[in-house]
mmCIF file of C-alpha atoms in Angstrom:
data_model
loop_
_atom_site.group_PDB
_atom_site.id
_atom_site.type_symbol
_atom_site.label_atom_id
_atom_site.label_comp_id
_atom_site.label_asym_id
_atom_site.label_seq_id
_atom_site.Cartn_x
_atom_site.Cartn_y
_atom_site.Cartn_z
ATOM 1 C CA MET M 1 83.542 -45.601 -102.066
ATOM 2 C CA LYS M 2 80.397 -43.573 -101.529
ATOM 3 C CA GLN M 3 77.418 -45.722 -102.545
ATOM 4 C CA THR M 4 74.766 -43.446 -104.442
ATOM 5 C CA PRO M 5 70.899 -44.559 -103.940
ATOM 6 C CA PHE M 6 70.953 -45.834 -107.417
ATOM 7 C CA ILE M 7 73.350 -48.864 -106.283
ATOM 8 C CA ARG M 8 71.212 -49.288 -102.992
ATOM 9 C CA GLN M 9 67.638 -49.441 -104.642
ATOM 10 C CA ILE M 10 68.571 -50.990 -107.865
ATOM 11 C CA ILE M 11 72.024 -52.899 -107.943
ATOM 12 C CA PHE M 12 71.545 -54.983 -104.879
ATOM 13 C CA PRO M 13 68.230 -56.150 -105.510
ATOM 14 C CA MET M 14 69.275 -57.362 -108.471
ATOM 15 C CA LEU M 15 72.009 -58.952 -107.653
ATOM 16 C CA LEU M 16 69.667 -60.499 -104.636
ATOM 17 C CA LEU M 17 67.660 -61.536 -107.428
ATOM 18 C CA PHE M 18 70.064 -63.268 -109.867
ATOM 19 C CA LEU M 19 71.745 -65.387 -106.385
ATOM 20 C CA THR M 20 68.204 -66.497 -105.236
ATOM 21 C CA LEU M 21 67.731 -67.536 -109.028
ATOM 22 C CA ASP M 22 70.709 -69.365 -109.114
ATOM 23 C CA LEU M 23 70.172 -71.272 -105.540
ATOM 24 C CA ILE M 24 66.490 -72.269 -107.453
ATOM 25 C CA VAL M 25 68.716 -73.524 -110.317
ATOM 26 C CA LEU M 26 71.089 -75.611 -107.637
ATOM 27 C CA ILE M 27 67.877 -76.599 -105.570
ATOM 28 C CA GLY M 28 66.271 -78.046 -108.955
ATOM 29 C CA GLY M 29 69.788 -79.897 -109.452
ATOM 30 C CA TRP M 30 69.808 -81.655 -106.886
ATOM 31 C CA HIS M 31 66.001 -82.517 -107.368
ATOM 32 C CA VAL M 32 66.907 -83.561 -110.538
ATOM 33 C CA ILE M 33 69.230 -86.223 -108.828
ATOM 34 C CA SER M 34 66.610 -87.768 -107.126
ATOM 35 C CA ARG M 35 64.145 -87.773 -109.802
ATOM 36 C CA PRO M 36 63.871 -89.879 -112.875
ATOM 37 C CA ALA M 37 65.657 -87.280 -115.797
ATOM 38 C CA ALA M 38 62.316 -87.682 -117.970
ATOM 39 C CA GLU M 39 59.891 -85.968 -115.351
ATOM 40 C CA CYS M 40 62.581 -82.998 -114.343
ATOM 41 C CA ALA M 41 64.119 -82.260 -117.869
ATOM 42 C CA MET M 42 61.494 -79.432 -118.652
ATOM 43 C CA PRO M 43 60.725 -77.396 -115.437
ATOM 44 C CA LEU M 44 64.597 -77.538 -115.142
ATOM 45 C CA PHE M 45 64.907 -76.371 -119.203
ATOM 46 C CA TRP M 46 62.240 -73.814 -118.820
ATOM 47 C CA LEU M 47 63.500 -72.760 -115.010
ATOM 48 C CA SER M 48 67.292 -72.620 -116.854
ATOM 49 C CA VAL M 49 65.976 -70.139 -119.693
ATOM 50 C CA LEU M 50 64.114 -68.167 -117.142
ATOM 51 C CA VAL M 51 67.424 -67.431 -115.049
ATOM 52 C CA ILE M 52 69.369 -67.028 -118.488
ATOM 53 C CA GLY M 53 66.769 -64.798 -119.638
ATOM 54 C CA VAL M 54 66.394 -62.751 -116.336
ATOM 55 C CA SER M 55 70.666 -62.675 -116.719
ATOM 56 C CA PHE M 56 71.023 -61.474 -120.702
ATOM 57 C CA GLY M 57 67.793 -59.113 -119.281
ATOM 58 C CA GLY M 58 70.231 -57.882 -116.243
ATOM 59 C CA LEU M 59 73.007 -57.697 -118.786
ATOM 60 C CA VAL M 60 71.725 -55.519 -121.564
ATOM 61 C CA TRP M 61 70.074 -53.130 -118.769
ATOM 62 C CA PHE M 62 74.143 -53.063 -117.213
ATOM 63 C CA VAL M 63 75.654 -52.212 -120.655
ATOM 64 C CA GLN M 64 73.130 -49.608 -120.955
ATOM 65 C CA TYR M 65 73.752 -48.132 -117.806
ATOM 66 C CA LEU M 66 77.790 -48.121 -118.256
ATOM 67 C CA THR M 67 77.365 -46.612 -121.977
ATOM 68 C CA GLN M 68 75.204 -44.242 -120.255
ATOM 69 C CA VAL M 69 77.878 -43.301 -117.463
ATOM 70 C CA GLU M 70 80.962 -43.271 -119.934
ATOM 71 C CA ALA M 71 79.099 -40.270 -122.015
ATOM 72 C CA ALA M 72 78.514 -38.532 -118.901
ATOM 73 C CA ILE M 73 81.993 -38.831 -117.726
ATOM 74 C CA ASN M 74 82.978 -37.818 -121.387
ATOM 75 C CA GLN M 75 81.196 -34.720 -121.283
ATOM 76 C CA SER M 76 81.963 -33.961 -117.790
ATOM 77 C CA TYR M 77 85.814 -34.597 -119.061
ATOM 78 C CA LYS M 78 85.401 -32.283 -122.001
ATOM 79 C CA ALA M 79 83.801 -29.591 -119.870
ATOM 80 C CA PHE M 80 86.647 -29.885 -117.524
ATOM 81 C CA GLU M 81 89.413 -29.420 -120.621
ATOM 82 C CA SER M 82 87.758 -26.488 -121.608
ATOM 83 C CA ARG M 83 87.827 -24.921 -118.204
ATOM 84 C CA ILE M 84 91.767 -25.875 -118.513
ATOM 85 C CA ASP M 85 91.993 -24.655 -121.298
ATOM 86 C CA GLU M 86 90.563 -21.127 -120.345
ATOM 87 C CA GLN M 87 92.219 -21.251 -117.071
ATOM 88 C CA ALA M 88 95.651 -21.768 -119.380
ATOM 89 C CA ARG M 89 95.170 -18.958 -121.686
ATOM 90 C CA HIS M 90 94.481 -16.801 -118.924
ATOM 91 C CA LEU M 91 97.863 -17.805 -117.112
ATOM 92 C CA THR M 92 99.582 -17.267 -120.155
ATOM 93 C CA LEU M 93 98.144 -13.244 -120.420
ATOM 94 C CA PHE M 94 99.262 -12.864 -116.504
ATOM 95 C CA ASN M 95 102.501 -14.597 -117.335
ATOM 96 C CA THR M 96 103.560 -12.556 -120.275
ATOM 97 C CA PHE M 97 102.327 -9.024 -118.522
ATOM 98 C CA PHE M 98 104.293 -10.020 -115.559
ATOM 99 C CA THR M 99 107.177 -10.754 -117.765
ATOM 100 C CA GLN M 100 106.878 -7.300 -119.911
ATOM 101 C CA GLU M 101 106.427 -5.550 -116.006
ATOM 102 C CA VAL M 102 109.902 -7.129 -114.450
ATOM 103 C CA ALA M 103 111.598 -6.560 -118.104
ATOM 104 C CA ASP M 104 110.568 -3.076 -117.520
ATOM 105 C CA HIS M 105 111.212 -3.273 -113.815
ATOM 106 C CA GLN M 106 114.743 -4.290 -114.841
ATOM 107 C CA GLN M 107 115.015 -1.267 -117.602
ATOM 108 C CA HIS M 108 113.898 1.513 -114.843
ATOM 109 C CA LYS M 109 116.054 -0.298 -112.210
ATOM 110 C CA THR M 110 119.425 0.186 -114.289
ATOM 111 C CA LYS M 111 118.546 3.680 -115.579
ATOM 112 C CA PHE M 112 117.892 5.059 -112.086
ATOM 113 C CA GLU M 113 121.115 2.993 -110.730
ATOM 114 C CA LEU M 114 122.999 4.802 -113.371
ATOM 115 C CA ILE M 115 121.726 8.332 -112.720
ATOM 116 C CA ASN M 116 122.731 7.327 -108.792
ATOM 117 C CA SER M 117 126.231 6.870 -110.275
ATOM 118 C CA ILE M 118 126.395 9.697 -111.890
ATOM 119 C CA PHE M 119 125.015 11.716 -109.626
ATOM 120 C CA GLU M 120 127.205 10.236 -106.716
ATOM 121 C CA HIS M 121 130.882 10.785 -108.471
ATOM 122 C CA SER M 122 130.059 13.944 -110.322
ATOM 123 C CA LEU M 123 133.117 16.109 -109.610
ATOM 124 C CA GLU M 124 130.436 19.125 -109.898
ATOM 125 C CA GLY M 125 128.203 19.748 -106.442
ATOM 126 C CA ILE M 126 124.517 18.378 -107.200
ATOM 127 C CA LEU M 127 121.922 19.907 -105.026
ATOM 128 C CA ILE M 128 117.992 18.313 -105.416
ATOM 129 C CA THR M 129 115.069 20.351 -104.165
ATOM 130 C CA ASP M 130 111.292 20.004 -103.874
ATOM 131 C CA ARG M 131 109.304 22.397 -105.072
ATOM 132 C CA THR M 132 109.078 24.516 -101.587
ATOM 133 C CA GLY M 133 112.756 24.663 -101.718
ATOM 134 C CA THR M 134 113.887 22.290 -99.382
ATOM 135 C CA ILE M 135 116.590 20.378 -100.045
ATOM 136 C CA MET M 136 116.101 16.600 -100.722
ATOM 137 C CA LYS M 137 119.383 15.569 -101.682
ATOM 138 C CA LEU M 138 123.179 16.681 -101.937
ATOM 139 C CA ASN M 139 126.131 15.056 -103.836
ATOM 140 C CA PRO M 140 129.060 14.698 -102.048
ATOM 141 C CA SER M 141 131.293 17.104 -104.080
ATOM 142 C CA TYR M 142 128.775 19.501 -103.136
#
């Protein structure tokens, strides 16, 4: 997956910040074990509030970002669907045109075969010439 500048510049530093804050809380937790509870309770509480606030702010930002991404994807999908519908209409027109062309071709082929059969099986001699009088075709009876 190709990483966008957004991911490299925003997401990774935020994750690093969250991991750093979690590490601070973890170290603070070890520090609480070694000191009396009354001395460490308030600093640990405020540090926990800070970590939760930063995490919640990041979560809100991330949800907003995902909403924007979803809106962009939906917009692209609608544009893509409209292009597909337009292409489908064009293909339908082409299909109708070519279907009619094939039907016309079949009809002309049938007429040509009938005329050719009449020409070949006629008992009378038939001679076909061009405008200059050159003989183009003769039937077998000629």
